Coordinates of C-alpha atoms in Angstrom, one line a residue:
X50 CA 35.3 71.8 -7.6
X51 CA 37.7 72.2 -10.6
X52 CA 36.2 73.7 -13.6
X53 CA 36.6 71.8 -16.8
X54 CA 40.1 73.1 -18.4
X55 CA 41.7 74.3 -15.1
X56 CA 45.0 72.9 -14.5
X57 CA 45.3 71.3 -11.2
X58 CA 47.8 69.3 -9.3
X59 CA 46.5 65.8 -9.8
X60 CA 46.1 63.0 -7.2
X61 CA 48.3 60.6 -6.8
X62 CA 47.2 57.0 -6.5
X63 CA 48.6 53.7 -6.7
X64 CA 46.4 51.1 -8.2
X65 CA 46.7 47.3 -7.7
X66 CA 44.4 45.3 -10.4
X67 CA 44.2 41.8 -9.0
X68 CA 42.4 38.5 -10.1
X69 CA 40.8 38.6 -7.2
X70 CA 40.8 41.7 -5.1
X71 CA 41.2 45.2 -6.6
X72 CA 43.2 47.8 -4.1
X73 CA 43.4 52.0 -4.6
X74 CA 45.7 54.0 -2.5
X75 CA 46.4 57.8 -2.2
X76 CA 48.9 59.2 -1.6
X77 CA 48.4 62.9 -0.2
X78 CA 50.0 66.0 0.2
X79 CA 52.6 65.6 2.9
X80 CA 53.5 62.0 1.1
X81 CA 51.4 59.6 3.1
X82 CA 49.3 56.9 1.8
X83 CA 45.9 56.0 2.5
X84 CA 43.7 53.1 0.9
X85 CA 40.6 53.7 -0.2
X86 CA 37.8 52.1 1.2
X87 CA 35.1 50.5 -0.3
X88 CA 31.8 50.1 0.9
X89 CA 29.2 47.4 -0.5
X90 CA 25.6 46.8 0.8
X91 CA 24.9 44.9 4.2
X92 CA 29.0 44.4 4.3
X93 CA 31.4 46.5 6.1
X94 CA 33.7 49.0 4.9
X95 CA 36.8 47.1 3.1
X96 CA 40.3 47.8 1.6
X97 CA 40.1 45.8 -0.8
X98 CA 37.2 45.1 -3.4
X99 CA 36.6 41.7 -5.2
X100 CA 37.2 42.0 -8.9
X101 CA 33.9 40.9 -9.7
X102 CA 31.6 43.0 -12.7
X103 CA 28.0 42.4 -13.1
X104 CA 25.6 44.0 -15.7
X105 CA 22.2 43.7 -16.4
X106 CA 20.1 45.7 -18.7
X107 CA 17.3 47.5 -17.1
X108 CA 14.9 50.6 -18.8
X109 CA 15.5 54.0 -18.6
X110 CA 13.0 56.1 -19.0
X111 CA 12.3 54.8 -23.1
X112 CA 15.4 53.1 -23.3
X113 CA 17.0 50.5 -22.3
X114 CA 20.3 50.9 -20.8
X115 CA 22.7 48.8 -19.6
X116 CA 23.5 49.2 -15.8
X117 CA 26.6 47.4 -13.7
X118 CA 27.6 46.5 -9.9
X119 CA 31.2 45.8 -8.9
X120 CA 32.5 43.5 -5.7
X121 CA 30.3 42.1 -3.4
X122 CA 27.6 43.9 -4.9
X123 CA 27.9 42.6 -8.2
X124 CA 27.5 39.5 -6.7
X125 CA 24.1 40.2 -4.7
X126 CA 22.9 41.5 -8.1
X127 CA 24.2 38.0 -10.4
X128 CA 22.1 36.5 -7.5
X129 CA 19.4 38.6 -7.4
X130 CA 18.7 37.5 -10.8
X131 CA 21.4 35.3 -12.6
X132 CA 19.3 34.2 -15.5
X133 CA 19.1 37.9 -16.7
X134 CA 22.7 39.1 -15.7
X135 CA 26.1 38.7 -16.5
X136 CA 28.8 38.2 -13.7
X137 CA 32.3 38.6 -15.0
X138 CA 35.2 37.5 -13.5
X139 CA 38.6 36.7 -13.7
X140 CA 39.1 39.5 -15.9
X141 CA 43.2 40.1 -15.6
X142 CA 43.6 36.2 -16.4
X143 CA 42.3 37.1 -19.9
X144 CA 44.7 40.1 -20.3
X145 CA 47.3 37.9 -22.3
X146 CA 45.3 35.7 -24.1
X147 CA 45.2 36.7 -27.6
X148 CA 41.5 34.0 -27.9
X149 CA 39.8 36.0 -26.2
X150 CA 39.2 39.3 -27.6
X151 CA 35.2 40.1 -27.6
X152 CA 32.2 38.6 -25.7
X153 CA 28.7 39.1 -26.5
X154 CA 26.8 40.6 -23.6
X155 CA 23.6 41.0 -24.0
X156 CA 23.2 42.6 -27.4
X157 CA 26.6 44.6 -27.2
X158 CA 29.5 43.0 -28.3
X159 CA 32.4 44.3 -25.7
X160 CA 36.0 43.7 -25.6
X161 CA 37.6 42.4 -22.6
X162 CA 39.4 46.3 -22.6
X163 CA 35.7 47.7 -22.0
X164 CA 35.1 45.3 -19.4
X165 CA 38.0 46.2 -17.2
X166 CA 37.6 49.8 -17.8
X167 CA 34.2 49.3 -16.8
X168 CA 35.0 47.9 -13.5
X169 CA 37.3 50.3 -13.0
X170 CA 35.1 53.6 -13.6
X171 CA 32.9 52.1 -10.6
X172 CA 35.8 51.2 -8.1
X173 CA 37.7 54.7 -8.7
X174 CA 33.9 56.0 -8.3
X175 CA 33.5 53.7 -5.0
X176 CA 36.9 55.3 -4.1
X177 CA 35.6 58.8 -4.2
X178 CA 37.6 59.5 -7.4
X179 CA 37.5 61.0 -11.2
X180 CA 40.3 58.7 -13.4
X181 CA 40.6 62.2 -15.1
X182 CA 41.6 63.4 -12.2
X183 CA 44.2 61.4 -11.1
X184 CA 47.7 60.6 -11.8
X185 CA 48.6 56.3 -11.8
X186 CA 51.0 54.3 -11.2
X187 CA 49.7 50.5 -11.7
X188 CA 50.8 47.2 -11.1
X189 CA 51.6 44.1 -13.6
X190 CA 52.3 40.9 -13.1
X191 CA 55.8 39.8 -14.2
X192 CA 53.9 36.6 -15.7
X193 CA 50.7 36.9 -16.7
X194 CA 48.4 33.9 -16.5
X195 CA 47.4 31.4 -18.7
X196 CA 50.1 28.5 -20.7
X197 CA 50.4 30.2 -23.7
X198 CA 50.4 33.8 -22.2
X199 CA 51.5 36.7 -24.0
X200 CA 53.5 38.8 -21.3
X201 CA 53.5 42.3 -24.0
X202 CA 50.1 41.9 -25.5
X203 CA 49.2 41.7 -21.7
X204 CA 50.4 44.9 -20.8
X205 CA 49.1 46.5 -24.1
X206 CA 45.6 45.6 -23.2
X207 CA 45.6 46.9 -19.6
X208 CA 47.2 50.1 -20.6
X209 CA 44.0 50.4 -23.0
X210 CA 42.1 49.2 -20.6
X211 CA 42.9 52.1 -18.0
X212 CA 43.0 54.4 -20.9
X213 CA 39.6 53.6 -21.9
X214 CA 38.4 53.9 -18.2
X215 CA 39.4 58.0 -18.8
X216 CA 42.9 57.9 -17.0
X217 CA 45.9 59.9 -18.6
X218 CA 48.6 58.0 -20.0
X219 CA 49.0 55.3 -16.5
X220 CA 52.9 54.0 -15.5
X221 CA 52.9 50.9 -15.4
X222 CA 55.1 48.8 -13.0
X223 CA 55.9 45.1 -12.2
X224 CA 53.8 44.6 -9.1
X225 CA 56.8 43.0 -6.8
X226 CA 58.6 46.5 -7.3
X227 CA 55.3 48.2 -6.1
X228 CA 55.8 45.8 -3.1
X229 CA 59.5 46.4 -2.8
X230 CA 59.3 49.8 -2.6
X231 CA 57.5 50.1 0.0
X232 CA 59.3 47.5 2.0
X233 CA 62.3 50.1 0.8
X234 CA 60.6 52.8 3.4
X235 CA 62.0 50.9 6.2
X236 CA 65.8 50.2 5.1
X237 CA 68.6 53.0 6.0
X238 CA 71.2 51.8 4.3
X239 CA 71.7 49.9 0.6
X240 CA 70.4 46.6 0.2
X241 CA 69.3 43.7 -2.1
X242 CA 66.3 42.3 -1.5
X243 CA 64.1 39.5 -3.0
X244 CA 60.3 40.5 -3.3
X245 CA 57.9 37.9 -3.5
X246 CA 53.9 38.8 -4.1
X247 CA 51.6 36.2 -4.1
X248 CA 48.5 36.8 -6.0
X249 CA 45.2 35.1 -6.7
X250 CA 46.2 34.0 -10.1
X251 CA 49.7 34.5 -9.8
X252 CA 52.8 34.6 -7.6
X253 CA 55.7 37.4 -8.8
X254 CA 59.5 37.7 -7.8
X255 CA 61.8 40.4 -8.5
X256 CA 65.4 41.0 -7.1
X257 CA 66.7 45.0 -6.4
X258 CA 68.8 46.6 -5.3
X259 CA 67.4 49.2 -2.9
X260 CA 69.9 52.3 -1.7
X261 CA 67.9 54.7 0.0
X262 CA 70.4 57.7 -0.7
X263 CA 71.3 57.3 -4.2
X264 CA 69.8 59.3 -7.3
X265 CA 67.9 56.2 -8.6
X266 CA 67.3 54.6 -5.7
X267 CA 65.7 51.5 -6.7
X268 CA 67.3 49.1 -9.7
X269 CA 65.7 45.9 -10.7
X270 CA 68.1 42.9 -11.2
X271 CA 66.2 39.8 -12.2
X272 CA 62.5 38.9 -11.9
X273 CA 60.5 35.8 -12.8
X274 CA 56.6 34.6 -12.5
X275 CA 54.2 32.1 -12.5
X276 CA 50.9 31.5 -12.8
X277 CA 49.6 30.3 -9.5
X278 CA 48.5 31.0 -6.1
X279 CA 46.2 31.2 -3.5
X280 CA 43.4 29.9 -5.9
X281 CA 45.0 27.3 -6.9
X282 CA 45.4 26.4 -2.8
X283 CA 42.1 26.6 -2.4
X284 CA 41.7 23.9 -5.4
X285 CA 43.6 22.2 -3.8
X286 CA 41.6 21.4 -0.8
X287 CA 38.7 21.6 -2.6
X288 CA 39.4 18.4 -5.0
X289 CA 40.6 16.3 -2.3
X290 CA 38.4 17.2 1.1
X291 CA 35.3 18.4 -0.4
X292 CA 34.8 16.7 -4.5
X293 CA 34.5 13.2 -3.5
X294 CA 32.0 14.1 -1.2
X295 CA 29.9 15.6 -4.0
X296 CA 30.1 12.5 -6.3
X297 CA 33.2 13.2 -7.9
X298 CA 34.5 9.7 -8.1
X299 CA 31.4 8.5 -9.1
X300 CA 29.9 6.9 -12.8
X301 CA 26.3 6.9 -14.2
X302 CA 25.0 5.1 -17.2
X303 CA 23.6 5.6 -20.8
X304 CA 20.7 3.4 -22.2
X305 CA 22.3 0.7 -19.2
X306 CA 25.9 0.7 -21.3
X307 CA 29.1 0.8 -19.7
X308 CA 29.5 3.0 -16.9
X309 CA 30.9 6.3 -17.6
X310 CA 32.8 9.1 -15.5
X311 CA 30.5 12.2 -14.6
X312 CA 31.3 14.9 -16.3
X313 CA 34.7 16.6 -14.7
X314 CA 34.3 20.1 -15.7
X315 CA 31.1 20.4 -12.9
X316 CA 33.6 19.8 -10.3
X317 CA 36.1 22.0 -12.1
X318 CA 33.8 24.7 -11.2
X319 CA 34.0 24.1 -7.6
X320 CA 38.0 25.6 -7.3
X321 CA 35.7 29.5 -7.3
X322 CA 32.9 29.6 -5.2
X323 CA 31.3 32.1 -8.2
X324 CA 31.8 29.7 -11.2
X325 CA 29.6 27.3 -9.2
X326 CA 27.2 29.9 -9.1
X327 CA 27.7 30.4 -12.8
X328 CA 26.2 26.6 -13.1
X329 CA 23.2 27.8 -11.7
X330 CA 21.4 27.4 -15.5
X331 CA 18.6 25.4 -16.5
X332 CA 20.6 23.0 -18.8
X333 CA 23.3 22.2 -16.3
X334 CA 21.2 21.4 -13.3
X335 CA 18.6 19.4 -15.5
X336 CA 22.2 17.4 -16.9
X337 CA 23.4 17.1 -13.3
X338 CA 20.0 15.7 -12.3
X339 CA 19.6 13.3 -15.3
X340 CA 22.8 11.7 -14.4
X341 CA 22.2 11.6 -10.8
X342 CA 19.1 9.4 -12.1
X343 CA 21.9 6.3 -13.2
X344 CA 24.8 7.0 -11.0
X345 CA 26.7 5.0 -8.4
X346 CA 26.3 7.6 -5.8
X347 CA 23.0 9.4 -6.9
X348 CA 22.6 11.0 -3.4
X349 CA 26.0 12.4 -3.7
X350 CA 25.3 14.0 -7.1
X351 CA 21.5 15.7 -5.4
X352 CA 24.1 17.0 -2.8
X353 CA 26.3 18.9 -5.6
X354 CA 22.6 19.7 -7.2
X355 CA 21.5 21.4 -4.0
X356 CA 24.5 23.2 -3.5
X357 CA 24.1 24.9 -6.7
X358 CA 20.0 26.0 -6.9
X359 CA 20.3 27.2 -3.0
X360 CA 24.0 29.4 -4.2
X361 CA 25.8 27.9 -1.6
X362 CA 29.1 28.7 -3.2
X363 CA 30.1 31.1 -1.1
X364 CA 29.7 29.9 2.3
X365 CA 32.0 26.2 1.0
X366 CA 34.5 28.9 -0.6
X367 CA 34.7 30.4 2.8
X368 CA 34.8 27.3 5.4
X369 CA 37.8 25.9 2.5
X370 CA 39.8 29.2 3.4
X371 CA 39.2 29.0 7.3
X372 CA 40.8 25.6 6.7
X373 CA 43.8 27.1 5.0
X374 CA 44.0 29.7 7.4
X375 CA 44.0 27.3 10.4
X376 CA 46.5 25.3 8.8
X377 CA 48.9 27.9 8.6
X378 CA 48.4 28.4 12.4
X379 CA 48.3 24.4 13.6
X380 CA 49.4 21.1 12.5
X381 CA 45.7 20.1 11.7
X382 CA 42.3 20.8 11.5
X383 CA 38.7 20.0 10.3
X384 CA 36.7 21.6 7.4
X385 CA 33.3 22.0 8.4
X386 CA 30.2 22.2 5.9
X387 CA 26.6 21.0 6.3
X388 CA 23.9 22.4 3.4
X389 CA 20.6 19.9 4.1
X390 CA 21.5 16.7 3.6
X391 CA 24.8 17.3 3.0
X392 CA 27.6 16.9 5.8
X393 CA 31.7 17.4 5.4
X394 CA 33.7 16.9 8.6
X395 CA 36.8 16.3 6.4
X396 CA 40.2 15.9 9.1
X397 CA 42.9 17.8 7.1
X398 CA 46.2 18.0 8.8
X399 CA 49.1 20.2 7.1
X400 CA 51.3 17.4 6.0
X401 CA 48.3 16.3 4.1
X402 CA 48.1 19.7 2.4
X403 CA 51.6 20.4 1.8
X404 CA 51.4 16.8 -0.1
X405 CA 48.7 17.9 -2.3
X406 CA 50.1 21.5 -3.1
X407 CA 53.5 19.9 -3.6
X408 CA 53.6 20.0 -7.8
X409 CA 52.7 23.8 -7.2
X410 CA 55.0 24.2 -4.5
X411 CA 57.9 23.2 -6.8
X412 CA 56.6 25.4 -9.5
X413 CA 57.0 28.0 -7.1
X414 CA 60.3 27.0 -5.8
X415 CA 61.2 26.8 -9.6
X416 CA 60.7 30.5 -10.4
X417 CA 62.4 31.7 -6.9
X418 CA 66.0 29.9 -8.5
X419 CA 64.9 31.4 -12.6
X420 CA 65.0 34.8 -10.7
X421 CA 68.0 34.1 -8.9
X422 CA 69.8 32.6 -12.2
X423 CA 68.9 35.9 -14.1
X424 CA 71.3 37.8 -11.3
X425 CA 73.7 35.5 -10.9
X426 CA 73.9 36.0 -7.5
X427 CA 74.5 33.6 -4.6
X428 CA 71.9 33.0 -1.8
X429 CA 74.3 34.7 0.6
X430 CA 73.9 38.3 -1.8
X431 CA 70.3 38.5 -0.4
X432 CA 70.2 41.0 2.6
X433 CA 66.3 40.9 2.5
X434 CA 63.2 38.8 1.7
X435 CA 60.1 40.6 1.5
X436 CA 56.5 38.4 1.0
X437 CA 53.1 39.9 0.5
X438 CA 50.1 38.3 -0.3
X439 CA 47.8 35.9 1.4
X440 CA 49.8 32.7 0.5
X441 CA 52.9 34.1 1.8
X442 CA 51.2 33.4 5.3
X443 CA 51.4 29.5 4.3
X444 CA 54.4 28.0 6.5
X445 CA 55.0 25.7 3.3
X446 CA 55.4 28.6 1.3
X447 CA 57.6 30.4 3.5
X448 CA 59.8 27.2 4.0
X449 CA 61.0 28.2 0.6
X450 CA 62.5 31.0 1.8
X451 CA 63.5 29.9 5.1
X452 CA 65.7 27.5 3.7
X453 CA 67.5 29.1 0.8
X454 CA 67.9 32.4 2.7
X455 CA 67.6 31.7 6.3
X456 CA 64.4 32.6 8.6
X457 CA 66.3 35.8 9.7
X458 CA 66.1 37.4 6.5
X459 CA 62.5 36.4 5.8
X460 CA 60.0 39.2 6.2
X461 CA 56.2 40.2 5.6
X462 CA 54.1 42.8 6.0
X463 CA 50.8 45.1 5.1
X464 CA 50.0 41.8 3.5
X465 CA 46.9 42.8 0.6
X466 CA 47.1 46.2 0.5
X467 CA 51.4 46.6 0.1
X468 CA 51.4 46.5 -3.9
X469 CA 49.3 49.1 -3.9
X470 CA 50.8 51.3 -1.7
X471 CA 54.3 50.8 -3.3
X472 CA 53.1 51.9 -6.9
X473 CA 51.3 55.2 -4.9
X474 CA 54.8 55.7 -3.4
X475 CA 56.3 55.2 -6.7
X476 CA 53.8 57.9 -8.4
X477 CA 54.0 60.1 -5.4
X478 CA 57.8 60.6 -6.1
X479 CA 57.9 59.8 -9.6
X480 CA 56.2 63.8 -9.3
X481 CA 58.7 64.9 -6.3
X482 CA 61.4 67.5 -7.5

């Protein structure tokens, strides 16, 4: 053990801060990485850990203090007892949004910096890890999310976020360039590649110019960003396959006037299987049930009803992404999902998906030619395309690419954990003589 005021060589790690999933890699000794791996009650051991924060207050002896669970455990503790915890979420989304600067929990008022720093005490503790101990390099989205984001005010807040957590002064990176320099560890020669990492919240692209020999071996040429991806896929599927069947479409009356729409943010909700848990509250399921009481489709609206009191938001999150995921294999498929009386057998083929993610599609497409406009390069200048991230697995997505670059140049690979280990490469020799 190092005593307190010993100097010590520090331990390199890479950290990837998602919207979704959280990623920690080492890099040791001899240079190699390794992720961390977390491990959460009844699940198995996993690279990657939801960003999800839960905190409850509970006593201590006299007192009472305020205790916290992180990933899938901070979910089996907002469901253990959701009307006397708080599950936060989404916590990077916030990171540029000057609106939000404090929340009320409990009888603490916290920022949103002492929320992430929070979070991330218990994952470098789930790691194995002391932030004092370690030396970071972090990732950043070129765009943050959110319309009216505030890319600088962004990265302000999660350096104070990570300083607050105990870690020295963190470097702080554009995520694509923690994914391109790992994709660097396979080129011999100088090249110029376009990196594109697909987030939950958002999807990131940077052009550089990688030459393995020189001095400073990577230089960034253009980047761009947007503030979409995989969740907004999932969204997607969710509002045409799954919302309808829930009583979206439907109307209700007041005092038997004119019929009016049911309320649009409950089905809002549904894009996150843990915001529909979030509705699990007295006042929304008593609304949802008073409505049901004058609607069109009544047994519709008891369906969304059930859903909700028996927290079945996870198991619909997860049969929406096993359609995504078997649409990316095949030209069609069903999503499945029976809760009581509730049955989806919803035929979805891909061209049907590709129409609806088309507007997002061309968002995407949009920010691929900004970051191409920024070099002033020609598509015939890219030697490489590297994608990471879940989406990139999505043959829509990848058509992007494939056609403005050719299929030949395209490549993928170490999907969610390849940020991560590209900013532990870039600490790892941002301390090599």
């Amino acid at each position: 053990m190092t005593m307190p005021g010993h100097n010590h060589t520090k331990i390199r790690v890479g950290i990837d801060f998602g919207t979704t999933n959280s990623v920690v890699v080492i890099a040791d000794e001899n240079g190699d990485t390794h992720p961390a791996r977390f491990v959460f009650t009844d699940h198995p051991a996993s690279e990657t850990c939801r960003t999800l924060l839960c905190l409850w207050m509970d006593q201590d002896g006299r007192r009472r203090v305020m205790k916290d669970a992180i990933g899938l455990d901070a979910i089996e503790a907002y469901l253990d007892d959701p009307a006397e915890s708080r599950l936060i979420m989404s916590m990077k989304t916030y990171l540029a949004q000057g609106s939000f600067r404090e929340t009320r929990v409990f009888s603490n008022v916290m920022t949103l910096e002492a929320l992430i720093a929070r979070f991330l005490t218990s994952l470098m503790d789930k790691a194995g890890l002391n932030p004092s101990d370690v030396s970071a390099t972090i990732g950043r989205p070129v765009r943050f999310a959110g319309e009216l984001a505030d890319d600088s005010l962004g990265v302000e807040r999660l350096r104070e976020s990570f300083l607050e957590a105990g870690f020295p002064e963190p470097n702080i990176v554009l995520e694509p360039e923690g994914a391109g320099w790992r994709f660097m560890q396979r080129l011999d020669r100088p090249a110029t590649v376009l990196v594109g990492d697909f987030g939950g919240g958002t999807s990131d692209f940077s052009i550089m110019r990688f030459d393995p020999q020189a001095h400073q071996r990577v230089t960034t040429l253009g980047h761009s960003g947007v503030g979409i991806a995989g969740d907004q896929f999932d969204y997607r599927i969710i509002s045409h396959a799954v919302a309808p069947a829930l009583g979206r479409d439907a109307t209700y009356r007041i005092m038997g006037g004119q019929p009016l729409p049911v309320p649009a943010e409950w089905f809002a909700s549904l894009g996150r299987w843990h915001r529909l848990s979030l509705m699990r509250t007295p006042q929304t399921l008593r609304d949802i049930a008073d409505v049901a009481k004058t609607s069109s489709e009544p047994e519709k609206l008891r369906s969304l009803l059930r859903l909700i009191e028996d927290q079945e938001g996870q198991n619909l999150y997860r049969a929406v992404g096993q359609a995504k995921t078997e649409l990316s294999r095949q030209d069609s498929t069903i999503l499945r999902f029976v809760h009581r009386d509730l049955k989806i057998e919803e035929p979805i083929t891909r061209a049907d998906f590709e129409s609806w993610i088309a507007p997002d599609l061309a968002r995407l497409d949009s920010a691929i030619e900004d970051a191409m406009r920024q070099t002033g390069l020609e598509a015939d200048d890219i030697d490489q395309v590297f994608l990471t991230g879940g989406t990139s697995f999505v043959p829509a997505v990848r058509n992007l690419f494939n056609r403005r670059f050719g299929a030949e140049r395209v490549d993928g690979g170490s999907e969610f954990v390849s940020v991560a280990e590209g900013l532990a490469l870039i600490e790892r020799d941002r301390h090599s003589s």
